[in-house]
Coordinates of C-alpha atoms in Angstrom, one line a residue:
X215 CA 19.6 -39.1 -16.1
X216 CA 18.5 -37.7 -19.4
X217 CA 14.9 -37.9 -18.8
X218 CA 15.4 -36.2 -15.3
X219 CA 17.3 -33.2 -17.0
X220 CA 13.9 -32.9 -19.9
X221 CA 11.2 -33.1 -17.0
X222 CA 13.1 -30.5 -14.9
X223 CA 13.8 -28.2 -18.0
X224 CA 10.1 -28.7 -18.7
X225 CA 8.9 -27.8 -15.4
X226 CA 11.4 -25.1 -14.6
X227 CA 9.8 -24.1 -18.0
X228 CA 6.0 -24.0 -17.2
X229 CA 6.9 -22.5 -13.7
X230 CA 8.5 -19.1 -15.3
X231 CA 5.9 -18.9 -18.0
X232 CA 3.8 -19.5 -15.5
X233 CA 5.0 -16.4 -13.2
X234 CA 5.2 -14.4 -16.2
X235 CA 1.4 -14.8 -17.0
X236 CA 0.7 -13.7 -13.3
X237 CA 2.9 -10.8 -13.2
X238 CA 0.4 -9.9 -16.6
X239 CA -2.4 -10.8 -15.0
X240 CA -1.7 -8.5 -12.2
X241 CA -0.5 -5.4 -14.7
X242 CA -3.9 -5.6 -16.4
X243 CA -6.1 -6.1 -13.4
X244 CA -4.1 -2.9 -11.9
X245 CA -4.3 -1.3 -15.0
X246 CA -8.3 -1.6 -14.5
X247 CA -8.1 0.4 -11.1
X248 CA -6.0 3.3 -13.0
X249 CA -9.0 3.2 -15.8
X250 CA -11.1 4.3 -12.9
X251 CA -8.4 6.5 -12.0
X252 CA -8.5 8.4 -15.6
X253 CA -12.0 8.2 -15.8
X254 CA -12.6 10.1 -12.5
X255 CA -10.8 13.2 -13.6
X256 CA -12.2 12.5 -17.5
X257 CA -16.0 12.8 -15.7
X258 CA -14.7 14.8 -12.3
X259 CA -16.2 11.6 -10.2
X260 CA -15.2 11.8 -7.1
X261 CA -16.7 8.4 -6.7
X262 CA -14.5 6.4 -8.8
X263 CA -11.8 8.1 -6.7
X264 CA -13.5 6.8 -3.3
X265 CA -14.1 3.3 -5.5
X266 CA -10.3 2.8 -6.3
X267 CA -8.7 3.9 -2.6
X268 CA -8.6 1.9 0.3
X269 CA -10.4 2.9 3.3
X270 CA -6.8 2.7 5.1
X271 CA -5.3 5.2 2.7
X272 CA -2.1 7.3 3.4
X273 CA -2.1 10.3 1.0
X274 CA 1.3 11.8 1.1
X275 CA 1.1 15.0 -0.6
X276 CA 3.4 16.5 -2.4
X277 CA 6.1 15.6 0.1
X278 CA 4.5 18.1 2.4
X279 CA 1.2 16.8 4.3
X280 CA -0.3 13.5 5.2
X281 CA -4.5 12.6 5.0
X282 CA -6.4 10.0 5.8
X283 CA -8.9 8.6 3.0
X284 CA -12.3 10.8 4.0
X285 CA -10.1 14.3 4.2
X286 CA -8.7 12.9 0.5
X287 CA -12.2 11.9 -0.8
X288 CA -13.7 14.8 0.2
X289 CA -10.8 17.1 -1.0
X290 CA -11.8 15.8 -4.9
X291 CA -15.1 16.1 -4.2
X292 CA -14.9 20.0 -3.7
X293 CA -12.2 19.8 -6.6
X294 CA -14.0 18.3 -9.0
X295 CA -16.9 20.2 -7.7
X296 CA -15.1 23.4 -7.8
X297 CA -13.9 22.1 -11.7
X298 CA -17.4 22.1 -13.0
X299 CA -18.3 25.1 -11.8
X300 CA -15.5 26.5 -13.6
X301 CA -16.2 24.6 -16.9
X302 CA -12.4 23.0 -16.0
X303 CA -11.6 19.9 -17.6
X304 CA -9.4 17.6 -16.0
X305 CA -6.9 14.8 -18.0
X306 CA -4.7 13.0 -16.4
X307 CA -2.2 10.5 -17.4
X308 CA 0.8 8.7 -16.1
X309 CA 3.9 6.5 -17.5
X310 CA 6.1 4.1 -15.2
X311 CA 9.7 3.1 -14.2
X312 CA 8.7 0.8 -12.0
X313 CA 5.7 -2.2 -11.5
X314 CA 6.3 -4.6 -8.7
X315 CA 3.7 -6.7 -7.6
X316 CA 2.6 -10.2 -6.2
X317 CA -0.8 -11.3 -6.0
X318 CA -1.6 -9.2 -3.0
X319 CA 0.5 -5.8 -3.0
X320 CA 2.1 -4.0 -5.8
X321 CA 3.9 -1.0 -5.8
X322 CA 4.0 1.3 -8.7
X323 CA 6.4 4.8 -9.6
X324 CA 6.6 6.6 -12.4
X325 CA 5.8 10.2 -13.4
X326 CA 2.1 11.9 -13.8
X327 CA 1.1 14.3 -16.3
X328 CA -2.1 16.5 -15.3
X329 CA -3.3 18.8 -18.4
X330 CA -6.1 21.4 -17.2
X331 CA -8.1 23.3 -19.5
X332 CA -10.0 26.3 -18.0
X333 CA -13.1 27.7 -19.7
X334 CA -11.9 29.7 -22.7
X335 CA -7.9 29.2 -22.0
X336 CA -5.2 27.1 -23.3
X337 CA -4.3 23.6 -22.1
X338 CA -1.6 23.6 -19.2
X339 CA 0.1 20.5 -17.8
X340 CA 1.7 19.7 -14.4
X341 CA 3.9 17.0 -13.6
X342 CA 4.9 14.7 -10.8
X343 CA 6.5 11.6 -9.5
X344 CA 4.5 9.5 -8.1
X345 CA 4.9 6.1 -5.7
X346 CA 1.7 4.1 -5.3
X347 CA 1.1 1.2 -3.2
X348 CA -1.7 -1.3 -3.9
X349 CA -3.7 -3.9 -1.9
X350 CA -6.0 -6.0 -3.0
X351 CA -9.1 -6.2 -1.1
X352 CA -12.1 -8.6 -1.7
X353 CA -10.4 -9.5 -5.2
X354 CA -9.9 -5.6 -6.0
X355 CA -7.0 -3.8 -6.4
X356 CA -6.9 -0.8 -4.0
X357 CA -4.9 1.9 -3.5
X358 CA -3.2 1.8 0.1
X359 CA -0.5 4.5 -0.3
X360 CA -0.5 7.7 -2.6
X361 CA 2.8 9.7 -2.7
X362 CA 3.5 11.9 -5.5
X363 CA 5.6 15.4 -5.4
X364 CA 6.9 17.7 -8.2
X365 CA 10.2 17.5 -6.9
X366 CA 10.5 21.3 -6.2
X367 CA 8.8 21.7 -10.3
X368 CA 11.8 19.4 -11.2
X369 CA 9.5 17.3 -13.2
X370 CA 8.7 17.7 -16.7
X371 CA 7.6 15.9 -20.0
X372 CA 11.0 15.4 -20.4
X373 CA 11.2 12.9 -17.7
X374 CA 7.2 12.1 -18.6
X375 CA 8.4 10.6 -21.7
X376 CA 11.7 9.0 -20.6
X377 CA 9.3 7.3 -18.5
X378 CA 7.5 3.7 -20.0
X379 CA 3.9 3.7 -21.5
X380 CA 1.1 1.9 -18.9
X381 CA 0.1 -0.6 -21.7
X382 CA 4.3 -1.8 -21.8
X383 CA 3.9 -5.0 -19.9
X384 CA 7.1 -6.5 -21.2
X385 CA 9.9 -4.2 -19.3
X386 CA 8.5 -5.5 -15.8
X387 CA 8.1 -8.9 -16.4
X388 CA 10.4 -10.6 -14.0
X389 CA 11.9 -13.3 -15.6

């Protein structure tokens, strides 16, 4: 009886450490899909955006429209475009309160902070909620669902830092 009690403690054991590793496996290989994220408003790339997004997008804008991936794509495009022409720089950066995921969809909230600097003025930041619901295709995480809203301007850094870093693995690790 003893021996059956060590071999289930070891495997019950194994199998959460196991799960734990591939709920990290999963927050780093989505974390690799928001580094494209950053990086397209770092470089205004509209092609890391259309990289990162699933073909079957929903874009739910703040709370007021719905588009479909090309109308989004093409919306950055002439933003980014629009940005350069401008001399705008773009950074964006977001924290979580929530990272669920299994090895095929994920969902993801937490707040956004988006800090524009026009050519010869000072720094201003926006902020947002934001809900984000990923797919992977072909091995890649993609982004199926994009909602994010300001909450009526509700949002601010405030609830941007109450909010938990995108490198803190350790508070969404289901145990």
């Amino acid at each position: 009886m003893f021996k059956k009690l060590i071999i289930f403690t070891v495997f019950l054991s194994l199998f959460t450490l196991q799960n734990n590793a591939q709920s990290i496996n999963n927050l780093e290989d989505i974390n690799k899909t928001w580094e494209k994220f950053y990086k397209a408003f770092d470089s205004l790339d509209y092609t890391l955006m259309a990289d990162i997004h699933s073909e079957k997008l929903i874009r739910i804008s703040g709370g007021n429209r719905i588009t479909d991936y090309k109308t989004y794509i093409n919306n950055y495009k002439a933003t980014f475009d629009r940005a350069r022409e401008n001399k705008t720089s773009n950074t964006i950066a977001l924290r979580f309160f929530e990272r669920i995921s299994n090895d095929s969809t994920a969902s993801e909230r937490g707040i956004y902070k988006l800090t524009r600097i026009e050519n010869g003025k000072a720094p201003k930041s926006y902020y947002g909620q934001f809900h984000v619901i990923f797919i992977k295709e072909n091995n890649d995480w993609k982004i199926l669902m994009d909602y994010d809203s300001s909450e009526g301007n509700t949002i601010g850094e405030k609830d941007y830092l109450k909010a938990k870093d995108i490198n803190n693995f350790d508070d969404f690790i289901k145990n």
